[in-house]
Coordinates of C-alpha atoms in Angstrom, one line a residue:
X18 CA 22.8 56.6 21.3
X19 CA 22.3 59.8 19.8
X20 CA 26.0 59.7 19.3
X21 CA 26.2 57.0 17.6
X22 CA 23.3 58.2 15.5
X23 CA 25.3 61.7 14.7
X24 CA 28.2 59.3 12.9
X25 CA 26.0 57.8 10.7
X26 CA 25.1 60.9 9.3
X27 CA 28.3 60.1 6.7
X28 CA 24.9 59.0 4.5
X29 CA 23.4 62.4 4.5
X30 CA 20.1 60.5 4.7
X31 CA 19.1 63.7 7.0
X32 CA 16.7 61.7 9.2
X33 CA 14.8 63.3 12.1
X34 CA 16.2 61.6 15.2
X35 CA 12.9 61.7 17.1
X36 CA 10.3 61.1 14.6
X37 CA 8.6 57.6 15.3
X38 CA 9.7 55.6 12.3
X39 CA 5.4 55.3 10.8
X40 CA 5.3 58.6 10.6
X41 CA 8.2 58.3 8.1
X42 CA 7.6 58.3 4.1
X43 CA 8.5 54.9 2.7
X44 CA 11.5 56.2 0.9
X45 CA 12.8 57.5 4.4
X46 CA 11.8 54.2 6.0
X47 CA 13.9 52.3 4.0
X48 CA 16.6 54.5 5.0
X49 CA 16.2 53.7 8.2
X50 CA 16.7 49.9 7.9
X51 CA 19.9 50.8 5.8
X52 CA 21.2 53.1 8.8
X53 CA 20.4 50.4 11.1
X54 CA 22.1 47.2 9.5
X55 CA 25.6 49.1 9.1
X56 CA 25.0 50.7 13.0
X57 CA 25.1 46.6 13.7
X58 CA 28.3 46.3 12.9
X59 CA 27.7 42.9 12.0
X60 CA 30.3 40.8 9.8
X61 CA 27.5 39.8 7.0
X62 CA 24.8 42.3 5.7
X63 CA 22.2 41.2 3.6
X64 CA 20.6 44.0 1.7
X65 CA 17.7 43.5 0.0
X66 CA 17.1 46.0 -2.8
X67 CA 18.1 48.8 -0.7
X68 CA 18.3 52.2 -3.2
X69 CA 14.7 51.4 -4.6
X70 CA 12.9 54.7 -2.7
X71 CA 16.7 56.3 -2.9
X72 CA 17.6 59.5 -5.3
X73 CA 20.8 58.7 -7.0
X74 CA 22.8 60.8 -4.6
X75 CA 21.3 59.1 -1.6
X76 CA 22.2 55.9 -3.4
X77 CA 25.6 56.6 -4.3
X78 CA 26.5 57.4 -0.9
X79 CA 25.1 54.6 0.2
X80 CA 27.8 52.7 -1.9
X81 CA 30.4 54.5 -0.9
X82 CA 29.8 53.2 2.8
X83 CA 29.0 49.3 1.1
X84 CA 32.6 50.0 0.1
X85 CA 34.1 51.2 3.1
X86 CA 32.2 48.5 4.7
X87 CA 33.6 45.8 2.4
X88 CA 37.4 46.9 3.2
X89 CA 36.7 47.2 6.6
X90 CA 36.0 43.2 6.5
X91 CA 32.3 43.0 6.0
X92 CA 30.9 40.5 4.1
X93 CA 27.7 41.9 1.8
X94 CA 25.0 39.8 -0.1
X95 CA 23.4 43.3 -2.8
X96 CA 20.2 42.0 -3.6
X97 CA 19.4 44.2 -6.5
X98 CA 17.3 44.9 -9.6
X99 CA 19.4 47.9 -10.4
X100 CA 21.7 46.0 -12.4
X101 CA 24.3 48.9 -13.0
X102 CA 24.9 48.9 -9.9
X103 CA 25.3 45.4 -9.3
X104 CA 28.1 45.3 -11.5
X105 CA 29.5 49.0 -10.3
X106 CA 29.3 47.2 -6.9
X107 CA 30.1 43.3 -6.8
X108 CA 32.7 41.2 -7.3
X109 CA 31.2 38.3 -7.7
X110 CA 27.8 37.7 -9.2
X111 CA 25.0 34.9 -8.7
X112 CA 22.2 34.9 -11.2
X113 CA 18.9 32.9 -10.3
X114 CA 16.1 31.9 -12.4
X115 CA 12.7 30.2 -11.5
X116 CA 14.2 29.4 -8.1
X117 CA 17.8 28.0 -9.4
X118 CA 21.1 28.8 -10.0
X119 CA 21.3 29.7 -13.8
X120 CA 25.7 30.4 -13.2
X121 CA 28.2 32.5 -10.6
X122 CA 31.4 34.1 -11.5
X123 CA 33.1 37.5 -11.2
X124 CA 31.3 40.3 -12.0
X125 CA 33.7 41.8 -14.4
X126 CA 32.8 39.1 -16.7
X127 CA 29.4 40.4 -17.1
X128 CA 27.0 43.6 -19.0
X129 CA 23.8 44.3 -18.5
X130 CA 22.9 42.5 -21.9
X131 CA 24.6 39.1 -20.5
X132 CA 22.7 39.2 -16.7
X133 CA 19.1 40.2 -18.5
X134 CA 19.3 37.1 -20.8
X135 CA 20.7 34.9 -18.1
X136 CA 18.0 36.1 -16.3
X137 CA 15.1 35.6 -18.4
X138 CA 16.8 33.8 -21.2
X139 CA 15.6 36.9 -23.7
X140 CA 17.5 40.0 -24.9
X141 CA 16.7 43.8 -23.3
X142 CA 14.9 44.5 -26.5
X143 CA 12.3 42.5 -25.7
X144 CA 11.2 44.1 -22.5
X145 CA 9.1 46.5 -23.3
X146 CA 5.9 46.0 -25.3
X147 CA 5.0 48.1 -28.2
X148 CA 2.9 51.4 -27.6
X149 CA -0.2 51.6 -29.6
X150 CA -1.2 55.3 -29.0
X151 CA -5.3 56.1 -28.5
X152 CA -7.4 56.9 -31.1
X153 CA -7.7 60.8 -31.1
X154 CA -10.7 61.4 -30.4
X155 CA -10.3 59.4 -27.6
X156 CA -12.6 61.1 -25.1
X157 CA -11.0 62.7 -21.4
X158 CA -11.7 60.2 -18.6
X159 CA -10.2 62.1 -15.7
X160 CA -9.4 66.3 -15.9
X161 CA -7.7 67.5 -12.9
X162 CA -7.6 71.4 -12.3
X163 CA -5.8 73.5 -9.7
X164 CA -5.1 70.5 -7.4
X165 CA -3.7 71.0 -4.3
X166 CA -3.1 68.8 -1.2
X167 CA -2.0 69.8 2.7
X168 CA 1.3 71.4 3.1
X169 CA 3.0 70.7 -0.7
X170 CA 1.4 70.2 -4.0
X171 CA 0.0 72.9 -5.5
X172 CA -1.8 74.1 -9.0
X173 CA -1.7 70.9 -10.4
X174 CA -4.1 70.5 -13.7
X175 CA -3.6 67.7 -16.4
X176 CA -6.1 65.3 -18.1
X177 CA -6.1 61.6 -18.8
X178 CA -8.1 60.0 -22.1
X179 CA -9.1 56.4 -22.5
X180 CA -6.7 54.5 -23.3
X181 CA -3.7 56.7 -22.8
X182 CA -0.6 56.2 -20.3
X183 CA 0.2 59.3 -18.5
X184 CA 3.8 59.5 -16.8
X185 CA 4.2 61.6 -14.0
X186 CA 8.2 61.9 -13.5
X187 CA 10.2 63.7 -11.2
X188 CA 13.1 63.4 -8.6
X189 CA 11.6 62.0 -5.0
X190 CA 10.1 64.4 -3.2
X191 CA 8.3 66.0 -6.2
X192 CA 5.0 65.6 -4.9
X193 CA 4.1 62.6 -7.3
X194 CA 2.8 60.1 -5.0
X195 CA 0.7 62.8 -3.1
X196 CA -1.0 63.4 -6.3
X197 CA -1.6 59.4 -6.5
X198 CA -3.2 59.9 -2.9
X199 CA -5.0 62.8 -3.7
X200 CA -6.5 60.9 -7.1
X201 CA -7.7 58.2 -5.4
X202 CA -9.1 59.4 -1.9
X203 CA -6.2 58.6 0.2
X204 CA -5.7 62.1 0.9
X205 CA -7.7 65.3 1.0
X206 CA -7.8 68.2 -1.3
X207 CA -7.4 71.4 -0.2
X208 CA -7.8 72.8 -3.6
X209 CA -8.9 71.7 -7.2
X210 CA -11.2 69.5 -9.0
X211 CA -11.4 66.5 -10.2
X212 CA -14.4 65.6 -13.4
X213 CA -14.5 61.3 -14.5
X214 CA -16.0 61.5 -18.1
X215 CA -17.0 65.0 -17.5
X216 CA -18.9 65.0 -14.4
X217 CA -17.9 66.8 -10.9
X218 CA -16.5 63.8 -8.9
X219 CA -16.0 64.1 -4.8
X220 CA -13.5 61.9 -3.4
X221 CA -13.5 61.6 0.6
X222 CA -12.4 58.6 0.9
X223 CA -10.2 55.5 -1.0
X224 CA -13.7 53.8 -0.8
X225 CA -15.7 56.7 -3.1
X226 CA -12.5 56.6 -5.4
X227 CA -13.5 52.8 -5.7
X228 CA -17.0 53.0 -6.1
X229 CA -16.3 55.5 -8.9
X230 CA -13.8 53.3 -10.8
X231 CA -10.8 54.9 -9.5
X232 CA -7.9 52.6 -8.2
X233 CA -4.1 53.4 -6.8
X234 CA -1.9 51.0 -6.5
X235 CA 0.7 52.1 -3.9
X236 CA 4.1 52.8 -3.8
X237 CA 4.6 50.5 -0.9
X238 CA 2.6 46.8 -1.0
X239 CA 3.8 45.5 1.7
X240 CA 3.1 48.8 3.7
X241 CA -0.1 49.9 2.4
X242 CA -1.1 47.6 -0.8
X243 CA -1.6 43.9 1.0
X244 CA -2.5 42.1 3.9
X245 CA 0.6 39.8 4.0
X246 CA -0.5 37.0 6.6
X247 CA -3.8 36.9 4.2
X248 CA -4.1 34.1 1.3
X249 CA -4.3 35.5 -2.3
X250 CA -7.8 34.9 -2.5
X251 CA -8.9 37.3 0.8
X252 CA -6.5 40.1 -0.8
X253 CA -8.2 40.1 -4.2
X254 CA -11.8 40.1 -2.9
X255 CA -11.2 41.6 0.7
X256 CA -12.6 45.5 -1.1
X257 CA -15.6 43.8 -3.2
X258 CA -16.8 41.0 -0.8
X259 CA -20.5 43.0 -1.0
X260 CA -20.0 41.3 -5.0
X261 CA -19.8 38.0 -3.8
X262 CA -22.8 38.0 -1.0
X263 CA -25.8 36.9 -1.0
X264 CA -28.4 36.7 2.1
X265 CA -25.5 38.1 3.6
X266 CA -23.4 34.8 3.1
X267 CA -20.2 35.3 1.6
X268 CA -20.6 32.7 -1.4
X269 CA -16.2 31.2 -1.3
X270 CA -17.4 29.3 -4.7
X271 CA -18.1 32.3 -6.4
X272 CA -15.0 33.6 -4.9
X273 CA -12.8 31.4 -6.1
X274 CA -14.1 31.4 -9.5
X275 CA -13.7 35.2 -9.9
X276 CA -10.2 34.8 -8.3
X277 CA -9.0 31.9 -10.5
X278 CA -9.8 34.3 -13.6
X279 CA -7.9 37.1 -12.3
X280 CA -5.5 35.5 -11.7
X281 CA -4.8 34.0 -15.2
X282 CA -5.6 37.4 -16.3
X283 CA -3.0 39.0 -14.8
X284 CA -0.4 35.9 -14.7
X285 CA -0.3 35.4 -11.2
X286 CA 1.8 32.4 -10.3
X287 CA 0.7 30.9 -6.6
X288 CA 0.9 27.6 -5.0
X289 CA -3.1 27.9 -4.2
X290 CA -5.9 30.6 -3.9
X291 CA -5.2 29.9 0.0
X292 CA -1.3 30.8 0.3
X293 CA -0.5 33.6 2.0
X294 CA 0.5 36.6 0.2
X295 CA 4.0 36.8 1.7
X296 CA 5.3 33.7 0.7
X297 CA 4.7 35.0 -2.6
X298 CA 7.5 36.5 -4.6
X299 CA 7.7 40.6 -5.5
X300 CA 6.1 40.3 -9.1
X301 CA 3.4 37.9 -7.9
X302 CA 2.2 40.6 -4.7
X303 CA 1.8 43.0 -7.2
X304 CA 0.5 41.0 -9.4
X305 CA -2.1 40.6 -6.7
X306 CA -2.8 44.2 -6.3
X307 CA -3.5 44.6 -9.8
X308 CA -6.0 41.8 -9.9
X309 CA -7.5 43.0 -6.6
X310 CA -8.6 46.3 -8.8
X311 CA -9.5 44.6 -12.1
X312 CA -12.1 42.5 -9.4
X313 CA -14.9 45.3 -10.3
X314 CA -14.9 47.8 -13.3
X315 CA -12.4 50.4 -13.6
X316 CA -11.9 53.5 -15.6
X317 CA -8.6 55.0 -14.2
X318 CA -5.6 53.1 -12.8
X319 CA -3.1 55.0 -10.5
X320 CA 0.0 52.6 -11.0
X321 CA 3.1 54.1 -8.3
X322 CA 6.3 51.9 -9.0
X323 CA 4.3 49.3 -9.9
X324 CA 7.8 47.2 -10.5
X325 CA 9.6 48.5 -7.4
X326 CA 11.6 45.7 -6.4
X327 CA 10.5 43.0 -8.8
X328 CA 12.6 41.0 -10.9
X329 CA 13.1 41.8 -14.4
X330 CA 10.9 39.0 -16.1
X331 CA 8.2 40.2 -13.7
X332 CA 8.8 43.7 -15.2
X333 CA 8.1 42.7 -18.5
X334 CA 4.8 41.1 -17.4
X335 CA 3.4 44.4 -15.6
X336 CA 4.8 46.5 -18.4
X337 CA 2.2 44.1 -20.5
X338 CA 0.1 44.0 -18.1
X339 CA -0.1 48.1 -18.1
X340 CA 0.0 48.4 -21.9
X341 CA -2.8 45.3 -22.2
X342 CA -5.5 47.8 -19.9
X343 CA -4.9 51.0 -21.7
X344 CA -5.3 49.1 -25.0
X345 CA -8.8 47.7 -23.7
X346 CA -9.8 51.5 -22.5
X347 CA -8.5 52.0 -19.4
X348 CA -6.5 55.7 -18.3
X349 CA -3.3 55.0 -17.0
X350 CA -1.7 57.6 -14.6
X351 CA 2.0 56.1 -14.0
X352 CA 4.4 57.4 -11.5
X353 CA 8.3 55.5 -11.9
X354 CA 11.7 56.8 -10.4
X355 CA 12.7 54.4 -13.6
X356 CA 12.8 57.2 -16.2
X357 CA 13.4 54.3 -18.7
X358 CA 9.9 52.8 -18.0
X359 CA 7.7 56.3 -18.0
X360 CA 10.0 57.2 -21.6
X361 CA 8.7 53.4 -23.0
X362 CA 5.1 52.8 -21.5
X363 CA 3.9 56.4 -21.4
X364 CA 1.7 58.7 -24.2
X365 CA 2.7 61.6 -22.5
X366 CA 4.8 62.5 -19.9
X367 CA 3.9 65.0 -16.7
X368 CA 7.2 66.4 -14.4
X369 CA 6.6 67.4 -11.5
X370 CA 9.0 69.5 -9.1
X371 CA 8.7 71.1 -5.8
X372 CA 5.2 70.0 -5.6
X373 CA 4.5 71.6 -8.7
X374 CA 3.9 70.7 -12.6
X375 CA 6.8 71.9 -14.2
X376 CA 6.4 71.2 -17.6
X377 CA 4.6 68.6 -20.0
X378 CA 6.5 66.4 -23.1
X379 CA 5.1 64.5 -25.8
X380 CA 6.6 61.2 -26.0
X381 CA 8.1 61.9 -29.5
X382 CA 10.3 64.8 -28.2
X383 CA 10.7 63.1 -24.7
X384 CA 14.0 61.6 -23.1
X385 CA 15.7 61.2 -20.3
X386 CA 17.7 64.7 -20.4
X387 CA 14.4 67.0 -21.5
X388 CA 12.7 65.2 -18.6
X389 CA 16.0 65.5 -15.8
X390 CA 15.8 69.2 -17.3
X391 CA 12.0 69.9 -16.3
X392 CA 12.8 67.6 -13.1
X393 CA 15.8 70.1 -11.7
X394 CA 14.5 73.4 -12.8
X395 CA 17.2 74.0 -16.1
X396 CA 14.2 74.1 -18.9
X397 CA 13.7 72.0 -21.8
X398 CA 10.2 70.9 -22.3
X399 CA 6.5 72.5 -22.3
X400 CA 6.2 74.0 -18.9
X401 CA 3.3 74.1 -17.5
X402 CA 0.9 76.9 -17.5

């Protein structure tokens, strides 16, 4: 076994060989469903957006074995968002809509202009919605100083005003989502402080981050966002269920009222308050997991890849969706490996590297080469003090 294990190191995926797989990080769990559909060696492999936790090298060699795979006789369905890729990757492309079959033909027919407007019948352009910047003197919400979490992060200070959008970029690894977990209780600080509007706030636990108007939503819903087997109406109400008591009775009218104007809120699209979670597609679980936090008042919004593995019509809604809160008040901390989203949705934009801040850009001077600059160490950019 451990053999066989040593040859799929071709990936460089450097897994432990004897870490049990929870202990993982979700990036490296995915990994490890990649390593064990090609150790198979089936003759059809279904991959189901398999680079979304992936750096670009770990992706790119993960093509080179679809490849090797492909000549070798193996039949491959790519599931993907990514659409570059697709059409780096496939030679023949399917394109559904709504549930149906909007056309298939070879790949080489296609850009990424023709599959986005067979997909949701609009052009790119119209993806992402305009940014209307805060007022400014729009007043801090959260200040974070010299934050530091077990083992990696480190020194980390930045602020968040009402109604801004704050990207937090950086290659995987960074220490960005241990800065979401730190922000909203799901980890401890070792160092730091954090002030909401000014005042010294203690977070123990997710449920004081709560209480306090502080919500994450996680990189991972099916791993720590959801309860899949429950219906859409449990999820959204499952945190606040105090909110809809009273003698102690859970009151399910008063439930499904809130619920049914959530959901319209955030566009959720489900056969009834009752289904079950995972018979819902990508967008609409996350869609979920926003309206689970808009259930009770909230001032900050943690958002990490909010649009892994959605489909590109449910992008556009959560981009909306994202812009839609900071415009009614809310701070927006947004963490995305997509450095296309955090360049179109954020005010500012945060890189972090080796669990550090390396730098800070305003959105005017920001793209994707000042940010892969802070990201790698090479300069370019504010750096952070």
């Amino acid at each position: 076994m451990r053999r066989r294990f040593a040859e799929l190191d071709r990936f460089g995926f450097g897994l432990p060989a004897d870490a049990p797989v929870g202990s993982l990080r979700a990036a490296d769990q995915q990994k490890v469903e990649i390593l064990r559909a090609v150790a198979r060696r089936v003759r059809l492999i279904v991959m189901d957006e398999p680079t979304t936790s992936l750096t670009p090298d770990e992706a790119s060699r993960l093509f080179d074995v679809m490849r090797e795979q492909a000549r070798q006789g193996t039949t491959i369905i790519f599931i993907s968002h990514a659409l570059e890729s697709v059409l780096a990757l496939a030679d023949t492309l399917t394109v559904l809509r709504d549930g149906r079959v909007v056309r298939t033909g070879p790949a080489a027919r296609e850009t990424v202009e023709t599959l986005v407007k067979a997909m949701i019948g609009r052009s790119l352009d119209a993806i992402f919605p305009a940014r209307v910047p805060p007022p400014s003197d729009s007043p801090v919400v959260l200040s974070v100083r010299g934050l530091a979490t077990a083992g990696w992060v480190r020194d980390v200070s930045f602020d968040v005003r009402r109604g801004e959008i704050v990207g937090l970029a950086g290659l995987i690894g960074s220490g960005r989502s241990e800065v979401a977990h730190a922000l909203s209780g799901a980890a401890r600080l070792d160092a730091g402080s954090l002030e909401l509007e000014g005042r010294p706030l203690q977070i123990r636990s997710p449920r004081d981050a709560v209480r306090r108007g502080i919500a994450l939503l996680p990189e991972s819903r099916k791993a720590q966002g959801l309860v899949l087997d429950g219906s859409v109406l449990d999820n959204i109400t499952l945190p606040h269920l105090n909110e809809f008591q009273r003698a102690g009775v859970v009151s399910q009218s008063r439930q499904e009222k809130r619920v049914t104007e959530l959901a319209d809120q955030v566009g959720l699209k489900a056969p009834s308050l009752r289904a079950p979670v995972a018979s819902l597609s990508g967008g609409n679980q996350q869609k979920v997991m926003f309206a689970k936090w808009l259930c009770n008042p909230l001032r900050v919004l943690v958002a990490d890849e909010p649009t892994r593995g959605v489909d590109i019509g449910a992008k556009q809604a959560i981009y909306e969706l994202l812009v839609g809160l900071a415009g009614r008040g809310l701070a927006v901390v947004l963490i995305s490996s997509e450095l296309e989203e955090v360049l179109e949705l954020s005010h500012r934009v945060l890189v972090m590297r080796q669990g550090r801040l390396a730098g800070e850009l305003d959105i005017a001077h920001a793209d994707e080469s000042s940010v892969l600059h802070l990201a790698f160490g090479t300069g370019e950019g504010r750096e952070a003090a």
